[in-house]
Coordinates of C-alpha atoms in Angstrom, one line a residue:
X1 CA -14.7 -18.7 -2.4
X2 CA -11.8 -20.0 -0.4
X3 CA -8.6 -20.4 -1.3
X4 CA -9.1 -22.6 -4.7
X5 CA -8.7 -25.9 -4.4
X6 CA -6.9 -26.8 -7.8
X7 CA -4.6 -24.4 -5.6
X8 CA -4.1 -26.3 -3.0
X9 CA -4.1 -29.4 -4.7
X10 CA -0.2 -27.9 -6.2
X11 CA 0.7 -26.3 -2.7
X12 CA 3.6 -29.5 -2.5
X13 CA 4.9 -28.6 -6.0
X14 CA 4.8 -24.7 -5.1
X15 CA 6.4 -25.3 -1.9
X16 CA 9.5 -27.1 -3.9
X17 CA 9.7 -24.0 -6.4
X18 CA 10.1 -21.5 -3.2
X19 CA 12.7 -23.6 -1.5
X20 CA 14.2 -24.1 -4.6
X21 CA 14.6 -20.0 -5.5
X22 CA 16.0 -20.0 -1.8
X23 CA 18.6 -22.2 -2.3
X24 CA 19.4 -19.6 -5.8
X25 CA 19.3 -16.4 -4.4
X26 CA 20.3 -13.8 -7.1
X27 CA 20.9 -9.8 -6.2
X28 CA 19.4 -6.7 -8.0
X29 CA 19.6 -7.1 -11.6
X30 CA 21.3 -10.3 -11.3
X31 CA 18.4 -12.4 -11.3
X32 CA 19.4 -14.3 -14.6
X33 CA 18.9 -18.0 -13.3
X34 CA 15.6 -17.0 -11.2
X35 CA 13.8 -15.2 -14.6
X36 CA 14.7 -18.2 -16.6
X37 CA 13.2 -20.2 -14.5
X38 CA 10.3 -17.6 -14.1
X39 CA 9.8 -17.9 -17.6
X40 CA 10.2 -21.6 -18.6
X41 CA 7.2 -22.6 -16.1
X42 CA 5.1 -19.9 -17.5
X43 CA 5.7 -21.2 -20.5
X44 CA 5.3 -25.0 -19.4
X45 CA 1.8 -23.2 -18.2
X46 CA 0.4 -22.7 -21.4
X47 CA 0.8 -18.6 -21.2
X48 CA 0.1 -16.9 -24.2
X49 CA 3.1 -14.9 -24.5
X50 CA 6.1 -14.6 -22.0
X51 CA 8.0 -11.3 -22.5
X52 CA 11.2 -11.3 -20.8
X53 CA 14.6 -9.0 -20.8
X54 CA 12.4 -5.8 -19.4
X55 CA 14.7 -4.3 -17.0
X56 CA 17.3 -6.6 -17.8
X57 CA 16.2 -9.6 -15.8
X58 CA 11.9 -9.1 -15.7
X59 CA 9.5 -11.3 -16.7
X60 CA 6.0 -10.5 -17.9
X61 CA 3.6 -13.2 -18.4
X62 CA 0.6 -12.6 -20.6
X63 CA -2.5 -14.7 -19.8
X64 CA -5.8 -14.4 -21.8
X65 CA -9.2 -15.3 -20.5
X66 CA -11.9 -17.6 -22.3
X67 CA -13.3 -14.4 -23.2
X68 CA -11.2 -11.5 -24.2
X69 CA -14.0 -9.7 -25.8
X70 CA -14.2 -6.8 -22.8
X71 CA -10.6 -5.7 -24.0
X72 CA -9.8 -4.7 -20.3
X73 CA -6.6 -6.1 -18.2
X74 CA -5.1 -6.0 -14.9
X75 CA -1.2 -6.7 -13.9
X76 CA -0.2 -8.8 -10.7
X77 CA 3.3 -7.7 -9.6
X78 CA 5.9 -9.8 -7.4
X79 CA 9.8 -9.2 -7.1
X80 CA 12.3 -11.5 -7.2
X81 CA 15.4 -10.1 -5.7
X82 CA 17.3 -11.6 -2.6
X83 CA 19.7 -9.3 -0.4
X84 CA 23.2 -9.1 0.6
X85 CA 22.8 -11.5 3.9
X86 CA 24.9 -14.1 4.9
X87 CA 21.8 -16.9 5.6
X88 CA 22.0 -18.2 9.3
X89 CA 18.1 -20.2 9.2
X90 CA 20.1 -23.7 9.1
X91 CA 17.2 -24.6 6.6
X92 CA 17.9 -28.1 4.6
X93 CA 17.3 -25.6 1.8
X94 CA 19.7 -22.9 2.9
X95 CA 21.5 -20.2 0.2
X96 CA 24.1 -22.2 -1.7
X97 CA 25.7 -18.6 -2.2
X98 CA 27.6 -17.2 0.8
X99 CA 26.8 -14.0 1.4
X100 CA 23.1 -13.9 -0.4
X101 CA 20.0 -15.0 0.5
X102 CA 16.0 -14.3 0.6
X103 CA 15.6 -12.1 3.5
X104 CA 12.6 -10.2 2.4
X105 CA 10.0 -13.3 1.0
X106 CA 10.9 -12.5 -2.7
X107 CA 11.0 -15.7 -3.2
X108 CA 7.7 -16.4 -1.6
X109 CA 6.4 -13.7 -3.8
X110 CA 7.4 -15.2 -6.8
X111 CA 5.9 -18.6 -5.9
X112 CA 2.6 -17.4 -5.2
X113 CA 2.9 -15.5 -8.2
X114 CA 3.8 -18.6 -10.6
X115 CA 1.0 -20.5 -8.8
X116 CA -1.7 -17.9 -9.4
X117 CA -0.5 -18.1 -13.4
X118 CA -0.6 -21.7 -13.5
X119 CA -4.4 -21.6 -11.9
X120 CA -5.2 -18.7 -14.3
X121 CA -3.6 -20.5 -17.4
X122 CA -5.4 -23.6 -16.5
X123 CA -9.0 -22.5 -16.0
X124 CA -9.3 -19.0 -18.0
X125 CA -12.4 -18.0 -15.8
X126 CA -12.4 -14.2 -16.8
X127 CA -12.9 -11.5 -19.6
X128 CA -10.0 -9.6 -20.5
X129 CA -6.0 -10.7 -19.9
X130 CA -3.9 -10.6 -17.0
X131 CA -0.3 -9.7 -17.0
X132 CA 1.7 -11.4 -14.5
X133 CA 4.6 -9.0 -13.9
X134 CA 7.9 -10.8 -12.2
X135 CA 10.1 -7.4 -11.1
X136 CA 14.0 -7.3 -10.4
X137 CA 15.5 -5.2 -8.1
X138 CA 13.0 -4.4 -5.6
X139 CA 16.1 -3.6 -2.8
X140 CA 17.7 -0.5 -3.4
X141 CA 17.4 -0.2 -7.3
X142 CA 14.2 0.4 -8.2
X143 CA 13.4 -2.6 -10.6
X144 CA 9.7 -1.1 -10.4
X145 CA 10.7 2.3 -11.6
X146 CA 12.8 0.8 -14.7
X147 CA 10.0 -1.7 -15.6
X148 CA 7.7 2.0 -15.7
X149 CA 10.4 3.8 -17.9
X150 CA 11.0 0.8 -19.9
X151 CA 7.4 1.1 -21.2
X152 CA 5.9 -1.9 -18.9
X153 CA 2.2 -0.2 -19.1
X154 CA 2.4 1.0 -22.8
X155 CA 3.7 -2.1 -24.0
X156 CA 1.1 -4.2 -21.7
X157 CA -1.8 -1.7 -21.3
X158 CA -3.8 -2.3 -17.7
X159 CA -6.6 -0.7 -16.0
X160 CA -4.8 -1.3 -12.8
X161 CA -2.1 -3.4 -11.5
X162 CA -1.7 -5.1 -7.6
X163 CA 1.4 -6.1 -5.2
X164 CA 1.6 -8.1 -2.2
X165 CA 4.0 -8.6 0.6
X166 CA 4.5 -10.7 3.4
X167 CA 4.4 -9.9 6.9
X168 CA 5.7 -11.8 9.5
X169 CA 4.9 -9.5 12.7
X170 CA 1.3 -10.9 11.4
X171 CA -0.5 -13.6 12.2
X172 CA -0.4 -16.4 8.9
X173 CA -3.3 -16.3 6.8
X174 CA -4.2 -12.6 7.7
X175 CA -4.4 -9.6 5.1
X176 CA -3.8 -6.0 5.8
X177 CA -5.3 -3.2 3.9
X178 CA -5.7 0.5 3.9
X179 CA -6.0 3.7 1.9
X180 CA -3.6 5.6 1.2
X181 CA -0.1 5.5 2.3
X182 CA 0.9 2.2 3.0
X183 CA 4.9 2.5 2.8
X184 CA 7.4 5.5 3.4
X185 CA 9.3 7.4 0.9
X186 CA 13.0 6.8 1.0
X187 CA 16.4 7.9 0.5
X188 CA 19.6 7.2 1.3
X189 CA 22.6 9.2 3.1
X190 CA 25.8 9.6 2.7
X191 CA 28.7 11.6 4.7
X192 CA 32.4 12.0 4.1
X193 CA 34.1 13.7 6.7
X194 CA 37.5 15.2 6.1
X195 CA 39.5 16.5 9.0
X196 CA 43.1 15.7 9.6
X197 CA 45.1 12.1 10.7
X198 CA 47.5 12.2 14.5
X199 CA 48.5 10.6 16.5
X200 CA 46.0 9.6 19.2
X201 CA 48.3 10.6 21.8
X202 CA 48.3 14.0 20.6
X203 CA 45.1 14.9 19.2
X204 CA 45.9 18.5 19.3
X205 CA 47.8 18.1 16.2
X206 CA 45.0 17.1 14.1
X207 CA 41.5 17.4 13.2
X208 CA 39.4 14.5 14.4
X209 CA 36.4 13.2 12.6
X210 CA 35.7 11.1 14.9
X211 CA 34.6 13.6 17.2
X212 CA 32.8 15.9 14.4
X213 CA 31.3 12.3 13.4
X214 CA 29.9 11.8 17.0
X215 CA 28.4 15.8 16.8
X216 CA 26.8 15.1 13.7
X217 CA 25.0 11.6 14.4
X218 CA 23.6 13.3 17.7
X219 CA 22.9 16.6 15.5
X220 CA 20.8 14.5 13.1
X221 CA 18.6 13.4 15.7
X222 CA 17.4 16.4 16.2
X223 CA 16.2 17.4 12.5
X224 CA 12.7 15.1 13.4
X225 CA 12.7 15.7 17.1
X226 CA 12.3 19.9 16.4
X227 CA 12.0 20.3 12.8
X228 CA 8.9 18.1 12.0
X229 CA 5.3 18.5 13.4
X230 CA 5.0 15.4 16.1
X231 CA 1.9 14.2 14.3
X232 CA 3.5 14.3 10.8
X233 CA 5.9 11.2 10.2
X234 CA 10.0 11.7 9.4
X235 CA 13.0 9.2 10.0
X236 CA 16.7 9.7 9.4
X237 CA 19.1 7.0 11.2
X238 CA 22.6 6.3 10.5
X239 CA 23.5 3.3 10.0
X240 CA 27.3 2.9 9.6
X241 CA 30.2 4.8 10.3
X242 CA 33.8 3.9 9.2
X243 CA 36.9 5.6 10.2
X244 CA 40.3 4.7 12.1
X245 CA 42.0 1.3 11.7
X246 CA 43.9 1.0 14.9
X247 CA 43.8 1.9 18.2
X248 CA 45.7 5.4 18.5
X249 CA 45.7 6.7 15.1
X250 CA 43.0 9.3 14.9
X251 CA 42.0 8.8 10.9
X252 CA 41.7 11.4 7.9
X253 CA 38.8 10.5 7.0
X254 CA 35.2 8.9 8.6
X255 CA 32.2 8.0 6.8
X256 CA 28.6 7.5 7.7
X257 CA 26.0 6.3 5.7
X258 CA 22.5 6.4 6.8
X259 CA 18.3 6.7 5.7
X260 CA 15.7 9.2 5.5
X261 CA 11.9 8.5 5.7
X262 CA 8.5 10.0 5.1
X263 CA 5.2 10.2 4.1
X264 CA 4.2 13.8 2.8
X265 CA 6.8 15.3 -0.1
X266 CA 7.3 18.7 1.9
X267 CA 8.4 16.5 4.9
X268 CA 11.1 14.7 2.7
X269 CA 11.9 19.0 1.2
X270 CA 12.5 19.5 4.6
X271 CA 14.6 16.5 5.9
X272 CA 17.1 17.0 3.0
X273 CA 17.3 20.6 3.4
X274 CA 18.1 20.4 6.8
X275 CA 20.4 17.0 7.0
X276 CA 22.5 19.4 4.0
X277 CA 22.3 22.6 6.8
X278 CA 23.2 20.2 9.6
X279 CA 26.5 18.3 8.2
X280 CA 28.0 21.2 6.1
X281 CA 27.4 23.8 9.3
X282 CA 29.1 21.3 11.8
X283 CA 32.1 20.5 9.7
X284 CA 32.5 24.3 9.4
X285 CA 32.3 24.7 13.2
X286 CA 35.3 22.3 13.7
X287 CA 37.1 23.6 10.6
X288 CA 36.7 20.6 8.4
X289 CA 35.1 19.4 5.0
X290 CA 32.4 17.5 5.0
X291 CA 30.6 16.3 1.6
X292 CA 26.8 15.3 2.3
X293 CA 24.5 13.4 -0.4
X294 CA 20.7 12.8 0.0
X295 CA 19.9 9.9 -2.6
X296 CA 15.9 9.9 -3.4
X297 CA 15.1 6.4 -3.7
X298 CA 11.4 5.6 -3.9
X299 CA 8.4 7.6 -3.4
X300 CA 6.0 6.5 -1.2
X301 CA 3.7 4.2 -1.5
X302 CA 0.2 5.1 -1.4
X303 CA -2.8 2.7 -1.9
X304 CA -6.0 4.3 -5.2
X305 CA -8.9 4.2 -2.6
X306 CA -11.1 2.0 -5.3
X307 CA -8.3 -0.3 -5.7
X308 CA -7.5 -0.8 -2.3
X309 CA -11.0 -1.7 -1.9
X310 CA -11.4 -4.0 -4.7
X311 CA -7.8 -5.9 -3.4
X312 CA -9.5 -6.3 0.2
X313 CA -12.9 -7.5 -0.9
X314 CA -10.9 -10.1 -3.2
X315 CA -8.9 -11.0 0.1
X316 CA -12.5 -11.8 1.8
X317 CA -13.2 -13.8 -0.7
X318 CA -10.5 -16.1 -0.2
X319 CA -10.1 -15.8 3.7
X320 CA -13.2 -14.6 4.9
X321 CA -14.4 -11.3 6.9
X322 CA -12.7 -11.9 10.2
X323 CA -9.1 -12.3 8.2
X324 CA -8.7 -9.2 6.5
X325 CA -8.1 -6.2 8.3
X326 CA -7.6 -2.7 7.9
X327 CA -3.7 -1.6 9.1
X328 CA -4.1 1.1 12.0
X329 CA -0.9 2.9 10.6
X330 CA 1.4 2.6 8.0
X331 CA 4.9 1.0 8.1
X332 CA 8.1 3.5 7.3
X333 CA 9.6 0.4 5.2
X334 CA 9.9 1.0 1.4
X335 CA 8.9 -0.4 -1.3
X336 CA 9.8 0.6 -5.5
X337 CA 6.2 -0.6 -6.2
X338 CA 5.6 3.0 -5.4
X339 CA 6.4 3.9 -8.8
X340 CA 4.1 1.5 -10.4
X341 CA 1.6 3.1 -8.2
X342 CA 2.4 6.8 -9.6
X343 CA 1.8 5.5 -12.9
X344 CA -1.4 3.5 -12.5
X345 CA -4.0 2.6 -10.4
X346 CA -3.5 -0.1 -8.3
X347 CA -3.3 -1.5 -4.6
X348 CA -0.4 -3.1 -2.4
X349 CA -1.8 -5.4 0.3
X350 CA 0.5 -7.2 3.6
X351 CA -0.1 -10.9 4.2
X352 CA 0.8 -12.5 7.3
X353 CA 3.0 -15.0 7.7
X354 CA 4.0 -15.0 11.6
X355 CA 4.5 -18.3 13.2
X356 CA 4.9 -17.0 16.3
X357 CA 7.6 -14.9 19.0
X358 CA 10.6 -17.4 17.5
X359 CA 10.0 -15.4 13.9
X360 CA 12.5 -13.5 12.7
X361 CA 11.7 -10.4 10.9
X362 CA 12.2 -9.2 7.6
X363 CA 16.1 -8.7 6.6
X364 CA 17.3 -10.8 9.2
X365 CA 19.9 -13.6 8.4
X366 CA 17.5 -16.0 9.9
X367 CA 14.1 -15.1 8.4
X368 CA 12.1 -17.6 6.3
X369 CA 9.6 -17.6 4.6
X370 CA 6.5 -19.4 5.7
X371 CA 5.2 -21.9 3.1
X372 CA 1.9 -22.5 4.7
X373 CA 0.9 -18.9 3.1
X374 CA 1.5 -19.8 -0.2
X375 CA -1.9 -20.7 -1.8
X376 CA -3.5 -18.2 0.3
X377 CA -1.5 -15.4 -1.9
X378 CA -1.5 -17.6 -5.3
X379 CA -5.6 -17.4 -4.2
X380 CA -6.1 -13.9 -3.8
X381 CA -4.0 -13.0 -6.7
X382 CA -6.7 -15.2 -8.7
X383 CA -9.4 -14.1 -7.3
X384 CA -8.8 -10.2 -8.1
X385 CA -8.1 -11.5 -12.1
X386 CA -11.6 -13.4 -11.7
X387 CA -13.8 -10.6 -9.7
X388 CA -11.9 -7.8 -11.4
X389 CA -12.9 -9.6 -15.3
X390 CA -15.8 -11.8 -14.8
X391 CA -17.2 -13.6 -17.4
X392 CA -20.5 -12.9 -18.9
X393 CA -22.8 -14.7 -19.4

């Protein structure tokens, strides 16, 4: 079973709805214009039910087979979010929104989504229902883990539920699987620094934070480096620092803002424990105040062995042995479809998209999305609902 032809036969239309949400980028919990559109074609589909306002802006589309007499369901999840990115692709179809635009594939998600819904609407070749679950909020705000407290698998009860992202460090077409841990655990950190504005010709007079800034980013290296076991897996970077606004003032205040990373829940115990240590005991050594916040994001990821399985065999099915291929490690990226994962069952797969060196990455102003992918995704979504609920008989 390739990738279905009724499929391909829409791939032009599909193509048009992707370009189409990258021209509308919406932020986290903004996503207003892209779940009403979400939700009209699911309708114009034929679903049985579309559900939306879940987590403000989700969509949940509910899909019933020929045969619904086996009771049992599965839920296919995409996001819809775009990012805070001023768009440099020069795409015909660029953001119309300075200062937004689909950095991550979202809106690639969402297509193959819709077209695995329109193939599953049309042809109903399966026992049971299928949920198709369209998620705000994937960057930063954990849509996922709103759509779980909101009651998404009470309200639409599943045996297991799948996600998919693409990859473009991956050659198109190709799917990556493996048990386990598939994406890091995250948080976020912030640091205000509070030492004491002069003069920069006569620093003795004050307390400069740009200095204790400087000990504490090269501090902070060091929490992995000789705190963490080489073969276990920990990240903290900063990111940004912001202090001064001229050149020979030295500033009150500096603030950094940075990311933690890990796999294994005593390794994120230990890199908050000692990122707290390592800012409050410097600021103290240079006689300033420092305030330090370690922000739990998302829990890792980690990949139900069955499911992950059952996602990779439906993935031969539609691309054959040779394409699908087990990931030798696992990314330190994150991803809030962790805490659909905590709650049931499930799998999260990467497909390539890479065209090549000239590709951008993901959250770069001048990644796109590759379109040639597209039925390959809407495929192996609808070939999990039809191996995963076959018909009897």
């Amino acid at each position: 079973m390739p990738v279905h032809n009724r499929i391909a036969d829409f791939h032009a239309e599909m193509t048009a709805w992707r370009r189409d949400f990258h021209e509308h980028p919406e932020l986290a919990f903004e996503e207003v214009r892209t779940s009403s559109v979400v939700a009209d074609k699911l309708r114009e589909f034929g679903c049985d039910e579309v559900v939306t306002g879940i987590a403000k802006t989700g969509v949940v589309g509910v899909i019933r087979g020929n045969n619904a007499a086996s009771g049992r369901a599965i839920g296919l999840r995409a996001d819809m979010d775009a990012l805070p990115i001023l768009e440099e692709t020069g795409a015909p179809y660029a953001s119309k929104t300075p200062g937004k635009m689909h950095a991550c594939g979202h809106d690639g998600h969402t297509t193959m989504l819709l077209g695995a819904a329109k193939y599953l609407a049309e042809t109903r070749n399966f026992d049971g229902t299928v949920y198709v679950i369209f998620q705000p909020a994937e960057e930063n705000f954990g849509g996922g883990e709103v759509m779980v407290k909101e009651g998404l698998f009470e309200r639409f009860p599943m045996e297991r539920v799948f996600g998919l992202h693409n990859w473009p460090s991956i050659p198109a077409g190709i799917f990556a699987w493996r048990e386990g841990p598939v994406m890091a655990a995250v948080a976020n950190l912030e640091v205000t620094i509070t030492g004491k504005g002069a003069h920069g010709a006569m620093p003795h007079n004050g307390n400069d934070p740009i200095v204790i800034a400087a000990a504490m980013v090269q501090a902070l290296q060091s929490i992995v480096a000789r705190n963490v076991e080489p073969v276990d897996a920990g990240v903290i970077t900063i990111a940004h620092i912001n202090g001064g606004h001229t050149y020979n003032v030295i500033p009150e205040t500096v603030t950094m803002l940075g990311t933690a990373r890990w796999f294994a829940p005593e390794i994120g115990d230990l890199l908050e424990k000692r990122f707290l240590e390592t800012v409050a005991g410097i600021a103290a050594a240079f006689g300033a105040q420092a305030e330090a916040k370690f922000i739990r994001l998302y829990p890792a990821t980690i990949n139900e062995v069955e499911s992950v399985h059952i996602a990779a065999d439906a993935a031969r099915a539609v691309q054959g042995e040779a394409r699908v291929l087990p990931m030798p490690k696992p990314t330190m990226g994150g991803e809030d479809f962790s805490f659909m994962l905590n709650a049931k069952d499930g799998a999260y797969l990467m497909l390539g998209g890479g065209r090549g060196e000239q590709d951008a990455s993901l959250h770069h102003p001048k990644y796109d999305f590759n379109d040639e992918i597209l039925p390959v995704g809407a495929s192996w979504w609808a070939s999990l609902a039809e191996r995963l609920l076959p018909r009897k008989g």
